[in-house]
Short mmCIF file of C-alpha atoms in Angstrom, two decimals:
data_model
loop_
_atom_site.label_atom_id
_atom_site.label_comp_id
_atom_site.label_asym_id
_atom_site.label_seq_id
_atom_site.Cartn_x
_atom_site.Cartn_y
_atom_site.Cartn_z
CA MET A 1 -5.11 -29.54 -66.76
CA LYS A 2 -4.55 -33.44 -65.60
CA LEU A 3 -8.17 -34.76 -64.23
CA ARG A 4 -6.48 -35.77 -61.46
CA THR A 5 -5.94 -31.47 -60.91
CA LYS A 6 -9.47 -30.84 -61.98
CA LEU A 7 -10.96 -33.33 -59.51
CA THR A 8 -8.92 -31.96 -56.19
CA PHE A 9 -9.58 -28.36 -57.27
CA ALA A 10 -13.32 -28.89 -57.53
CA PHE A 11 -13.30 -30.63 -54.79
CA LEU A 12 -12.01 -28.26 -53.35
CA VAL A 13 -14.32 -25.28 -54.16
CA VAL A 14 -17.37 -27.99 -53.42
CA GLY A 15 -15.87 -28.22 -49.96
CA LEU A 16 -14.19 -24.61 -49.31
CA VAL A 17 -16.76 -22.00 -50.44
CA PRO A 18 -19.59 -23.55 -47.89
CA LEU A 19 -17.01 -23.56 -45.23
CA ALA A 20 -16.27 -20.03 -46.02
CA LEU A 21 -19.38 -18.21 -45.92
CA ALA A 22 -20.69 -20.75 -43.32
CA SER A 23 -17.43 -19.36 -40.99
CA HIS A 24 -17.98 -15.57 -42.15
CA SER A 25 -21.70 -16.18 -40.92
CA ILE A 26 -20.64 -17.82 -37.63
CA PHE A 27 -18.32 -14.76 -36.99
CA LEU A 28 -20.57 -12.02 -37.98
CA SER A 29 -23.22 -13.72 -35.62
CA ALA A 30 -20.52 -13.56 -32.63
CA GLU A 31 -19.33 -9.95 -33.27
CA LYS A 32 -22.80 -9.19 -33.27
CA ALA A 33 -23.82 -10.77 -30.12
CA ILE A 34 -20.38 -9.98 -28.23
CA ASP A 35 -20.96 -6.68 -29.24
CA GLU A 36 -24.15 -6.33 -27.83
CA GLU A 37 -22.94 -8.09 -24.67
CA VAL A 38 -20.15 -5.20 -24.84
CA GLU A 39 -22.48 -2.50 -24.73
CA VAL A 40 -25.32 -4.45 -22.18
CA ARG A 41 -22.04 -4.48 -20.01
CA LEU A 42 -21.25 -0.78 -20.62
CA LEU A 43 -24.25 0.46 -19.61
CA SER A 44 -24.64 -1.59 -16.95
CA LEU A 45 -22.28 -0.38 -15.41
CA ALA A 46 -22.24 3.43 -16.23
CA SER A 47 -25.71 2.59 -14.71
CA GLY A 48 -24.40 0.79 -10.95
CA GLN A 49 -22.27 4.21 -11.38
CA LYS A 50 -25.08 6.59 -11.64
CA HIS A 51 -26.39 5.22 -8.62
CA ARG A 52 -23.05 5.29 -6.74
CA ALA A 53 -22.81 9.02 -7.68
CA ALA A 54 -26.80 9.45 -6.68
CA SER A 55 -25.95 7.58 -2.97
CA TYR A 56 -22.53 10.01 -2.96
CA VAL A 57 -25.12 13.33 -3.97
CA ARG A 58 -27.48 12.60 -1.29
CA GLN A 59 -24.99 11.60 1.69
CA ASN A 60 -23.47 14.66 0.82
CA GLU A 61 -26.70 16.65 0.88
CA GLU A 62 -27.76 14.87 4.31
CA ARG A 63 -24.37 16.27 5.44
CA PHE A 64 -25.47 19.89 4.69
CA ASP A 65 -28.51 19.43 6.16
CA LEU A 66 -27.46 18.12 9.55
CA VAL A 67 -25.06 20.80 9.68
CA ALA A 68 -27.33 23.63 8.63
CA SER A 69 -30.55 22.09 11.82
CA ARG A 70 -27.93 22.58 14.16
CA THR A 71 -30.31 25.44 15.81
CA GLN A 72 -27.28 27.43 18.18
CA LEU A 73 -25.56 28.13 14.14
CA ARG A 74 -28.43 29.07 12.75
CA LEU A 75 -29.07 31.70 15.68
CA SER A 76 -25.37 32.90 15.81
CA ALA A 77 -25.83 33.22 12.41
CA ALA A 78 -28.58 35.38 12.06
CA GLU A 79 -27.44 37.65 15.17
CA PHE A 80 -24.05 38.15 13.15
CA LEU A 81 -25.03 38.88 10.39
CA ARG A 82 -27.51 41.57 11.91
CA SER A 83 -24.93 43.31 14.27
CA GLY A 84 -21.78 41.92 13.39
CA ASP A 85 -21.05 40.80 16.75
CA ALA A 86 -17.86 39.40 17.10
CA ALA A 87 -18.53 36.54 20.21
CA GLU A 88 -21.47 35.25 17.95
CA ALA A 89 -18.54 35.22 14.92
CA ARG A 90 -16.39 33.00 17.33
CA ARG A 91 -19.47 30.72 18.50
CA ILE A 92 -20.29 30.19 15.01
CA GLU A 93 -16.58 29.16 14.01
CA ARG A 94 -16.38 26.78 16.88
CA ILE A 95 -19.84 25.27 15.68
CA LEU A 96 -18.46 25.13 11.79
CA VAL A 97 -14.90 23.77 13.20
CA ASP A 98 -16.59 21.09 15.13
CA ALA A 99 -18.58 20.28 12.03
CA VAL A 100 -15.99 19.78 10.10
CA GLU A 101 -14.22 17.85 12.44
CA GLY A 102 -17.12 15.39 13.26
CA VAL A 103 -18.16 14.88 9.95
CA GLU A 104 -16.05 13.44 7.09
CA PRO A 105 -15.27 13.62 4.79
CA LEU A 106 -15.47 17.98 4.84
CA VAL A 107 -12.44 20.10 4.34
CA ALA A 108 -14.36 23.11 5.14
CA ALA A 109 -17.67 25.04 6.24
CA SER A 110 -18.37 28.86 5.26
CA ILE A 111 -21.14 31.04 6.17
CA LEU A 112 -22.32 33.52 3.41
CA ASP A 113 -24.34 36.99 4.10
CA ALA A 114 -27.28 37.98 1.40
CA SER A 115 -24.46 39.28 -1.60
CA GLY A 116 -22.82 35.31 -1.09
CA ARG A 117 -20.03 36.87 -0.11
CA THR A 118 -18.12 34.82 2.59
CA VAL A 119 -17.84 36.59 5.58
CA LEU A 120 -17.10 33.05 7.95
CA SER A 121 -14.87 30.08 7.43
CA THR A 122 -12.66 27.34 8.90
CA ASP A 123 -10.57 28.09 5.59
CA ALA A 124 -9.36 31.52 6.58
CA ASP A 125 -8.24 31.98 2.93
CA ARG A 126 -11.73 31.81 1.98
CA VAL A 127 -13.07 35.04 3.89
CA GLY A 128 -14.43 38.00 1.90
CA SER A 129 -14.41 35.49 -1.40
CA GLU A 130 -17.11 36.37 -2.97
CA GLY A 131 -19.48 34.26 -5.96
CA GLY A 132 -21.42 32.89 -3.74
CA GLU A 133 -24.82 33.87 -4.95
CA PRO A 134 -25.77 30.66 -6.45
CA PHE A 135 -25.89 28.57 -3.33
CA LEU A 136 -28.20 31.36 -1.96
CA ARG A 137 -30.67 30.19 -4.83
CA THR A 138 -32.86 26.71 -3.13
CA GLY A 139 -33.76 23.40 -5.48
CA PRO A 140 -36.61 21.35 -4.74
CA ALA A 141 -35.53 20.54 -1.61
CA GLY A 142 -34.45 23.84 -0.12
CA ARG A 143 -30.33 23.66 -0.84
CA SER A 144 -28.42 24.17 -4.23
CA THR A 145 -27.44 20.97 -5.96
CA PRO A 146 -23.91 20.10 -5.20
CA ALA A 147 -21.17 21.24 -7.44
CA PHE A 148 -17.55 20.27 -8.35
CA ALA A 149 -14.87 22.84 -8.69
CA VAL A 150 -11.70 22.90 -10.13
CA GLU A 151 -8.95 25.53 -8.41
CA ASP A 152 -5.16 25.37 -9.01
CA GLY A 153 -5.60 21.63 -9.96
CA ALA A 154 -7.34 20.32 -7.08
CA LEU A 155 -11.02 19.18 -7.47
CA SER A 156 -13.61 19.95 -4.94
CA LEU A 157 -16.99 19.24 -4.05
CA ARG A 158 -19.50 22.27 -2.35
CA ILE A 159 -22.98 22.59 -1.74
CA GLY A 160 -24.70 24.82 -0.09
CA GLY A 161 -27.85 26.86 0.55
CA PRO A 162 -29.60 29.48 2.30
CA LEU A 163 -30.04 29.11 5.79
CA ARG A 164 -33.17 29.61 7.86
CA LEU A 165 -33.16 32.82 9.48
CA GLU A 166 -35.13 35.31 11.62
CA GLY A 167 -34.51 38.88 10.39
CA ALA A 168 -31.79 37.70 7.78
CA VAL A 169 -30.81 36.74 4.94
CA GLY A 170 -27.44 33.96 4.71
CA GLY A 171 -26.36 30.92 3.73
CA LEU A 172 -24.47 28.11 4.93
CA VAL A 173 -21.49 26.42 2.24
CA LEU A 174 -20.53 22.89 2.68
CA GLU A 175 -17.04 21.86 0.75
CA VAL A 176 -15.94 18.11 0.53
CA ASP A 177 -13.01 16.31 -0.67
CA PRO A 178 -14.06 13.89 -3.41
CA GLU A 179 -11.10 11.84 -3.48
CA GLU A 180 -12.36 9.07 -1.66
CA PHE A 181 -15.29 8.56 -3.69
CA MET A 182 -13.57 9.35 -6.99
CA ASN A 183 -11.20 6.15 -5.85
CA SER A 184 -14.49 4.03 -5.05
CA LEU A 185 -15.71 4.69 -8.73
CA LEU A 186 -12.61 3.67 -10.21
CA LEU A 187 -11.97 0.36 -7.75
CA VAL A 188 -15.66 -0.55 -8.75
CA GLU A 189 -15.37 -4.58 -9.61
CA GLY A 190 -16.57 -5.06 -13.63
CA LEU A 191 -14.52 -2.43 -14.97
CA GLY A 192 -11.09 -4.39 -16.00
CA ARG A 193 -8.26 -3.51 -16.73
CA THR A 194 -8.26 -0.76 -18.97
CA GLY A 195 -11.97 0.37 -17.55
CA GLU A 196 -12.47 3.80 -15.48
CA THR A 197 -15.07 6.14 -15.00
CA ILE A 198 -15.22 9.67 -15.22
CA LEU A 199 -17.66 12.57 -14.03
CA ALA A 200 -18.34 14.80 -16.60
CA ALA A 201 -19.82 18.51 -15.58
CA ARG A 202 -21.02 21.71 -17.13
CA SER A 203 -18.40 24.54 -16.49
CA PRO A 204 -19.42 28.12 -14.73
CA SER A 205 -18.67 29.32 -18.58
CA GLY A 206 -21.24 26.10 -20.08
CA GLU A 207 -18.69 23.26 -21.37
CA ALA A 208 -18.37 20.09 -20.78
CA ILE A 209 -15.53 19.66 -18.35
CA TYR A 210 -14.55 15.70 -17.20
CA LEU A 211 -13.59 15.40 -13.48
CA THR A 212 -11.17 12.62 -12.01
CA PRO A 213 -9.08 12.62 -8.56
CA ALA A 214 -6.41 14.31 -10.96
CA ALA A 215 -8.43 17.14 -13.05
CA ARG A 216 -9.50 17.29 -16.17
CA ARG A 217 -10.13 14.77 -18.88
CA THR A 218 -10.97 14.66 -22.43
CA LEU A 219 -12.47 11.80 -24.47
CA GLY A 220 -11.03 13.74 -27.45
CA SER A 221 -13.52 13.17 -30.58
CA GLY A 222 -15.92 15.28 -31.95
CA ALA A 223 -19.02 12.45 -31.96
CA SER A 224 -17.72 12.10 -27.82
CA GLU A 225 -18.37 15.46 -27.20
CA GLU A 226 -21.52 15.02 -28.86
CA ALA A 227 -22.07 12.44 -26.91
CA VAL A 228 -21.11 13.67 -23.46
CA ALA A 229 -22.91 16.93 -24.67
CA ALA A 230 -26.32 14.63 -24.66
CA ALA A 231 -25.54 12.84 -21.73
CA LEU A 232 -25.52 16.34 -20.04
CA GLY A 233 -28.79 17.06 -21.66
CA GLY A 234 -30.29 14.03 -19.70
CA GLU A 235 -29.76 11.28 -22.53
CA ARG A 236 -28.36 7.77 -22.47
CA ALA A 237 -25.30 7.57 -24.84
CA VAL A 238 -22.62 4.99 -26.32
CA VAL A 239 -19.32 6.63 -27.72
CA ARG A 240 -18.04 4.04 -30.11
CA ARG A 241 -14.20 4.32 -31.26
CA GLY A 242 -13.72 7.67 -28.90
CA VAL A 243 -9.91 8.95 -28.22
CA ASP A 244 -8.92 9.53 -24.86
CA GLU A 245 -6.36 12.36 -24.17
CA ASP A 246 -3.49 9.32 -24.30
CA GLY A 247 -4.23 8.56 -27.71
CA ARG A 248 -5.96 5.48 -27.05
CA SER A 249 -9.55 4.40 -28.73
CA VAL A 250 -12.25 3.62 -26.20
CA LEU A 251 -15.82 2.49 -25.57
CA ALA A 252 -17.97 4.94 -23.09
CA ALA A 253 -21.01 4.87 -22.20
CA LEU A 254 -22.67 7.92 -20.32
CA GLU A 255 -25.51 8.41 -18.25
CA HIS A 256 -27.05 11.37 -16.63
CA LEU A 257 -27.45 12.06 -12.77
CA ASP A 258 -29.98 14.23 -12.47
CA PRO A 259 -29.19 16.89 -9.99
CA PRO A 260 -26.93 17.53 -9.96
CA GLY A 261 -26.99 17.31 -14.01
CA TRP A 262 -23.48 15.27 -13.70
CA ALA A 263 -22.78 12.87 -17.10
CA VAL A 264 -21.27 9.38 -15.60
CA VAL A 265 -18.90 7.79 -17.98
CA VAL A 266 -17.41 4.55 -18.06
CA GLN A 267 -14.85 3.86 -20.72
CA PHE A 268 -12.59 0.79 -21.72
CA ASP A 269 -10.31 0.20 -24.13
CA GLU A 270 -11.10 -1.16 -27.29
CA GLU A 271 -8.59 -3.97 -27.46
CA GLU A 272 -9.99 -4.92 -23.67
CA ALA A 273 -13.38 -4.66 -24.29
CA PHE A 274 -13.01 -6.64 -27.40
CA ALA A 275 -10.48 -8.85 -26.42
CA ARG A 276 -13.17 -11.71 -26.64
CA LEU A 277 -13.91 -11.18 -30.36
CA ALA A 278 -10.25 -11.12 -30.94
CA ARG A 279 -9.96 -14.86 -29.36
CA THR A 280 -13.32 -15.72 -31.96
CA ARG A 281 -11.28 -14.09 -34.50
CA GLN A 282 -8.30 -16.02 -34.01
CA LEU A 283 -10.22 -19.42 -33.34
CA VAL A 284 -12.42 -19.28 -36.05
CA LEU A 285 -9.47 -18.60 -38.58
CA PHE A 286 -7.28 -21.22 -36.96
CA ILE A 287 -10.55 -23.70 -37.56
CA VAL A 288 -10.55 -22.18 -41.23
CA LEU A 289 -7.56 -22.63 -42.09
CA PHE A 290 -7.31 -26.41 -39.67
CA ALA A 291 -10.23 -27.54 -42.12
CA CYS A 292 -8.77 -25.93 -45.56
CA ALA A 293 -6.41 -28.55 -44.59
CA LEU A 294 -8.12 -31.15 -43.77
CA THR A 295 -10.23 -30.55 -47.06
CA ALA A 296 -6.77 -30.11 -49.38
CA GLY A 297 -5.68 -33.38 -48.04
CA VAL A 298 -8.99 -35.57 -48.25
CA SER A 299 -9.29 -33.93 -51.62
CA LEU A 300 -6.04 -34.77 -53.05
CA PHE A 301 -7.06 -38.60 -51.71
CA VAL A 302 -9.99 -38.82 -53.50
CA ALA A 303 -8.85 -37.49 -56.63
CA ARG A 304 -5.74 -40.35 -56.40
CA LYS A 305 -8.11 -43.13 -55.63
CA ILE A 306 -10.46 -41.94 -58.52
CA THR A 307 -7.92 -40.97 -60.77
CA ARG A 308 -5.33 -44.10 -60.21
CA PRO A 309 -7.19 -46.71 -62.10
CA ILE A 310 -8.10 -44.14 -65.00
CA VAL A 311 -4.76 -43.64 -64.85
CA ARG A 312 -3.50 -47.10 -65.43
CA LEU A 313 -6.12 -47.52 -67.60
CA THR A 314 -4.74 -45.07 -70.26
CA ARG A 315 -0.87 -46.83 -69.70
CA ALA A 316 -2.79 -50.12 -70.91
CA ALA A 317 -4.63 -48.61 -73.89
CA ARG A 318 -0.90 -46.94 -74.49
CA ARG A 319 0.44 -50.59 -74.09
CA ILE A 320 -2.13 -52.42 -76.36
CA GLY A 321 -1.52 -50.22 -79.03
CA SER A 322 2.16 -51.20 -79.25
CA GLY A 323 0.60 -54.71 -79.00
CA ASP A 324 0.74 -55.33 -75.44
CA LEU A 325 -1.92 -57.08 -74.82
CA SER A 326 -1.10 -58.26 -71.03
CA PRO A 327 -4.06 -58.30 -68.31
CA VAL A 328 -4.55 -54.88 -67.27
CA ALA A 329 -3.93 -54.68 -63.22
CA VAL A 330 -5.32 -51.37 -61.74
CA GLY A 331 -5.77 -51.98 -58.11
CA ARG A 332 -8.32 -52.25 -55.64
CA THR A 333 -12.01 -51.70 -57.01
CA SER A 334 -15.27 -52.66 -56.69
CA ASP A 335 -16.56 -55.04 -58.95
CA SER A 336 -19.75 -52.98 -58.17
CA ASP A 337 -18.69 -49.25 -59.47
CA GLU A 338 -18.71 -47.96 -62.25
CA LEU A 339 -14.31 -48.33 -61.79
CA GLY A 340 -14.63 -51.99 -61.64
CA ILE A 341 -17.34 -52.07 -64.83
CA LEU A 342 -15.12 -50.04 -66.73
CA VAL A 343 -11.85 -52.15 -65.77
CA ALA A 344 -13.66 -55.61 -66.14
CA ALA A 345 -14.60 -54.50 -69.35
CA PHE A 346 -11.37 -53.72 -70.73
CA ASN A 347 -9.82 -56.46 -69.80
CA ASP A 348 -12.56 -58.28 -71.89
CA MET A 349 -11.76 -56.38 -74.64
CA ALA A 350 -8.19 -57.50 -73.94
CA SER A 351 -8.82 -60.38 -74.12
CA ARG A 352 -11.04 -60.01 -76.84
CA LEU A 353 -8.01 -58.91 -78.96
CA ARG A 354 -5.77 -61.49 -77.41
CA GLY A 355 -7.73 -64.25 -78.73
CA THR A 356 -8.01 -62.63 -81.71
CA TYR A 357 -4.54 -62.14 -82.46
CA GLN A 358 -3.45 -64.97 -81.38
CA ALA A 359 -6.11 -66.94 -83.89
CA MET A 360 -4.95 -64.46 -86.56
CA GLU A 361 -1.48 -65.76 -86.22
CA ALA A 362 -2.05 -69.24 -86.13
CA GLU A 363 -4.31 -68.96 -89.01
CA VAL A 364 -1.00 -67.29 -90.95
CA ASP A 365 1.23 -70.13 -89.26
CA GLU A 366 -1.18 -72.47 -91.07
CA ARG A 367 -1.47 -70.99 -94.61
CA LYS A 368 2.81 -70.25 -94.03
CA ARG A 369 2.72 -74.46 -93.38
CA ALA A 370 0.27 -74.96 -96.60
CA GLU A 371 2.39 -72.82 -98.46
CA GLY A 372 5.30 -74.76 -97.70
CA GLU A 373 4.23 -77.72 -98.56
CA ALA A 374 2.79 -76.63 -101.63
CA ARG A 375 6.04 -75.03 -103.65
CA HIS A 376 7.92 -78.68 -101.65
CA LEU A 377 5.74 -80.74 -104.14
CA ALA A 378 5.83 -78.31 -106.96
CA ALA A 379 9.20 -78.92 -106.42
CA ILE A 380 9.22 -82.58 -107.00
CA VAL A 381 6.69 -82.78 -109.63
CA GLU A 382 9.40 -80.00 -111.49
CA SER A 383 12.27 -82.32 -111.05
CA SER A 384 10.35 -85.20 -112.60
CA ALA A 385 11.73 -87.27 -115.79
CA ASP A 386 8.64 -88.25 -116.12
CA ALA A 387 5.57 -86.09 -118.15
CA ILE A 388 3.18 -84.70 -115.52
CA TYR A 389 0.08 -83.15 -116.57
CA GLY A 390 -2.29 -81.45 -114.85
CA MET A 391 -6.38 -80.77 -115.41
CA ASP A 392 -9.45 -79.19 -114.54
CA LEU A 393 -12.43 -80.68 -114.27
CA GLU A 394 -13.03 -80.30 -117.86
CA GLY A 395 -9.95 -82.21 -118.71
CA ARG A 396 -8.31 -79.41 -120.46
CA VAL A 397 -4.22 -79.12 -119.46
CA THR A 398 -3.19 -76.62 -116.99
CA SER A 399 -0.63 -76.83 -116.38
CA TRP A 400 2.76 -79.57 -116.70
CA ASN A 401 6.42 -80.46 -116.03
CA ALA A 402 9.70 -80.10 -117.85
CA ALA A 403 9.79 -83.65 -119.08
CA ALA A 404 6.13 -83.28 -120.63
#
């Protein structure tokens, strides 16, 4: 692996590893903050819807008290329940019709006898029906708690209680159309595009049912069922990764409303609830990718800047090895940094080698010239007709020519 590649890889590791760790930490912090914010928002909305439902319950209790407080109604009901007087029955019916027409959104009003059977009603279909005993049992305020009922797919709300009669036992039941109330729950500001409010209550068999303007709904998952059961039991709960009846993954918050013992459910699609988290994830990913590209570019630039003089020095060393002692040109370097010092030392070494080589060439040339002169003189001596002797300092003859 070349030095430039090694340096680039090292710079990438040094730059990207801390960046990746920091980005991951930032995203986890953002995820936790957004998760807490979504939970607080859900619980806040659920609490607001709980208070809205509680206000609706109080309104209907006030409607019951308003109708039940009519003196003529109590007197006529007592007489009718004792004697069955038809005139009193007609008088009661007029009072009930007047109450239904004058108090919105009442849709029916009925009188019960001591056994809970409906004996008079503005809805003729209810006359003679049984099952009104729960409305004869009083709560702390002298009336029963409001109860939802689902009959033939239609949702209704009934509230009732015993009438204060002299010499007889009977009760009054008012039936309210909850559609306006349900629609007001669904149209609360802050629920967003997919948010909705559902009221959960217990059916006569004790099971949890989910009430909407249409009929029943369910969150679908076992964990959601447990959370709703806990909310119906008086606890506050948050459901994560619930699934509604349409198969959507939802996030829900549940509040308990007592009385009448309902659970108020506020839910959102998880996709909408955590849309900001998804945008944050995309933003962090974009920043990381941009930083990776920037780091890669800077790493490559710095690695090239560092290795370019070294590469040229390597090429120069090869040229010197092949006999080329020309100065090294490595581009711009600072005389004070290590590369500048290395280049200066390398050029100085090349200059010294070049001087040594030139001196050696001059010496060789001088020797060749001296040897040529010696050969020339020897040729003259050898061809001379005179006898020529050569002696050393001690007088011994060391050489002579042919004439000697």
